[in-house]
Short mmCIF file of C-alpha atoms in Angstrom, two decimals:
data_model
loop_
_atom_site.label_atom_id
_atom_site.label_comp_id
_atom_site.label_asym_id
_atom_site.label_seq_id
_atom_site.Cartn_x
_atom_site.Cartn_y
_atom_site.Cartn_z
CA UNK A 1398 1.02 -4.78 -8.46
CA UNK A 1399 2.81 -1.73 -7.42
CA UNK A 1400 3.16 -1.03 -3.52
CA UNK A 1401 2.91 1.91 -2.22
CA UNK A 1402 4.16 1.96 1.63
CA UNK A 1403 1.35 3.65 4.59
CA UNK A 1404 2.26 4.77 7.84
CA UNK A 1405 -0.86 4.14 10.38
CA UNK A 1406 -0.72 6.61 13.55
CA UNK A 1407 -2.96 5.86 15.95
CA UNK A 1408 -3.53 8.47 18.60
CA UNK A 1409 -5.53 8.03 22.14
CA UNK A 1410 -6.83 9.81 25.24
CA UNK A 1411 -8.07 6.78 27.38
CA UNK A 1412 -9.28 7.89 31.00
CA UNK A 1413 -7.46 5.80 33.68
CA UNK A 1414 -9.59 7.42 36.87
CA UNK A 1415 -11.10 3.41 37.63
CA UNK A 1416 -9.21 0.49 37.98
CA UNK A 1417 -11.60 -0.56 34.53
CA UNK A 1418 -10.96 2.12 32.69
CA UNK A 1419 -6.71 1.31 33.50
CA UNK A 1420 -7.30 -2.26 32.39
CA UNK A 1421 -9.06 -1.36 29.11
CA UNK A 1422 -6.19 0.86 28.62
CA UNK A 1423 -3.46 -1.31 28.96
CA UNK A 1424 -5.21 -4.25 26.66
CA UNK A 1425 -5.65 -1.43 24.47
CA UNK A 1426 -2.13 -0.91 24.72
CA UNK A 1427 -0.86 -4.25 24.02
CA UNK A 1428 -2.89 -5.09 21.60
CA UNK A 1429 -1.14 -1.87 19.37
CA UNK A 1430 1.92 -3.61 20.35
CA UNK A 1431 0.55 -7.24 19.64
CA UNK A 1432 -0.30 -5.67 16.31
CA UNK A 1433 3.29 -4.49 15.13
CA UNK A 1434 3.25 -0.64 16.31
CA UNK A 1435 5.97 1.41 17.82
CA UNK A 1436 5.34 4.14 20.26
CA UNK A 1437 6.41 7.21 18.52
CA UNK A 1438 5.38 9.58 22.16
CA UNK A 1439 3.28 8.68 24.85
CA UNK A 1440 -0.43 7.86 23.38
CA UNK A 1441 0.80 7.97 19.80
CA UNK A 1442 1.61 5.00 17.94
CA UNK A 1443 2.82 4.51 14.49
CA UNK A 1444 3.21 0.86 12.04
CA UNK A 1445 4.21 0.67 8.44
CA UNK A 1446 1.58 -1.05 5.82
CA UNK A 1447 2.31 -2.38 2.57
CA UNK A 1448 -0.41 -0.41 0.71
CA UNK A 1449 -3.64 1.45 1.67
CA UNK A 1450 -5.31 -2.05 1.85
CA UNK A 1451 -3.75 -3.62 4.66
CA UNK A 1452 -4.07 -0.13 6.15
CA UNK A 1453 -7.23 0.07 6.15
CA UNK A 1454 -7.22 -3.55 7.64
CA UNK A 1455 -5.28 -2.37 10.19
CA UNK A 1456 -7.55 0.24 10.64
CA UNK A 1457 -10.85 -2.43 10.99
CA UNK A 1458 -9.11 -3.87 13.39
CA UNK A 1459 -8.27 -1.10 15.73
CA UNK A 1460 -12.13 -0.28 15.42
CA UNK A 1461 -12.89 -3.47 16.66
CA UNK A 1462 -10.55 -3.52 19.55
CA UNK A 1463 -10.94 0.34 20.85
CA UNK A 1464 -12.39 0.73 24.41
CA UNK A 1465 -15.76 1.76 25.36
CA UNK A 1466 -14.56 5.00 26.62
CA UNK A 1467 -11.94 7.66 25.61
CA UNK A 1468 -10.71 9.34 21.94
CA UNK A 1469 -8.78 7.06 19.67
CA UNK A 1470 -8.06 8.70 16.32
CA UNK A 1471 -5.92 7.14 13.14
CA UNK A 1472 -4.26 8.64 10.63
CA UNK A 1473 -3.11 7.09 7.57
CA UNK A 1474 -0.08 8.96 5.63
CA UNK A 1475 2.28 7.89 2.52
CA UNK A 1476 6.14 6.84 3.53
CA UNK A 1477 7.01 10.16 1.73
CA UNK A 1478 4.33 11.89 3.77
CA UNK A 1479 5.79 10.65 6.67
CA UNK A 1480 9.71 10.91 6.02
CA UNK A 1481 8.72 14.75 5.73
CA UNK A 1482 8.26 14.86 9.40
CA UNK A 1483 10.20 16.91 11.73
CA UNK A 1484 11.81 16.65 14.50
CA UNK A 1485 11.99 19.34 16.66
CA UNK A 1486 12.80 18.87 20.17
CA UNK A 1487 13.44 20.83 23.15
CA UNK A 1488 15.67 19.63 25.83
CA UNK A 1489 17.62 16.33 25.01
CA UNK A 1490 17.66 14.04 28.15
CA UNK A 1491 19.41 10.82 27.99
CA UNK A 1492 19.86 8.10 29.79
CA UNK A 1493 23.34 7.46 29.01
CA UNK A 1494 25.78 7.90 31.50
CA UNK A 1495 28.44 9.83 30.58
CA UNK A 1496 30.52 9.45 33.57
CA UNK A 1497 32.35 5.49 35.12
CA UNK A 1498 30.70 6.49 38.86
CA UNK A 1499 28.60 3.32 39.17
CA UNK A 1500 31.13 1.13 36.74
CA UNK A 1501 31.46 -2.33 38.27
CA UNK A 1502 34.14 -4.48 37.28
CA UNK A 1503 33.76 -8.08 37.81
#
């Protein structure tokens, strides 16, 4: 059996205007993270899959666990697909100091 690695993105817009609609997000949320993914940006998540079958398990299960309201979209892509990405960013912020100001010393 030959495997051929997936990348699942998963991408939502989940209203948060009721205090319902912010607790369906945040299950929502953790169960992405319960599941193995890594936010890649706010509202887009990303996991690896062995091969397009446990993707598409993956998949199934999102289905079953979306909320009632709001746009959740996945997107299935090869490891080579994905490795092709690229970055482009605007500003860099970090937050790593780069100065000893606040440096306590115990």
């Amino acid at each position: 059996m030959s495997y051929r690695y997936m990348r699942i993105m998963v991408f939502f817009d989940l209203p948060t205007i009721t205090a319902g609609n912010r607790r369906e997000y945040v299950k929502f949320r953790k169960y992405l993270i319960k599941s193995g993914f890594i936010m890649l940006q706010e509202s887009v998540y990303c996991k690896l899959a062995l091969n397009s079958t446990v993707s598409e398990a993956v998949a199934q299960g999102i289905r079953r666990n979306r909320p009632p309201e709001g746009l959740v979209q996945v997107l299935t892509l090869t490891e080579k697909q994905f490795s092709k990405m690229e970055m482009i960013t605007g500003e860099y912020k970090s937050e790593v100091l780069q100065s000893d100001k606040r440096l306590v010393i115990l």
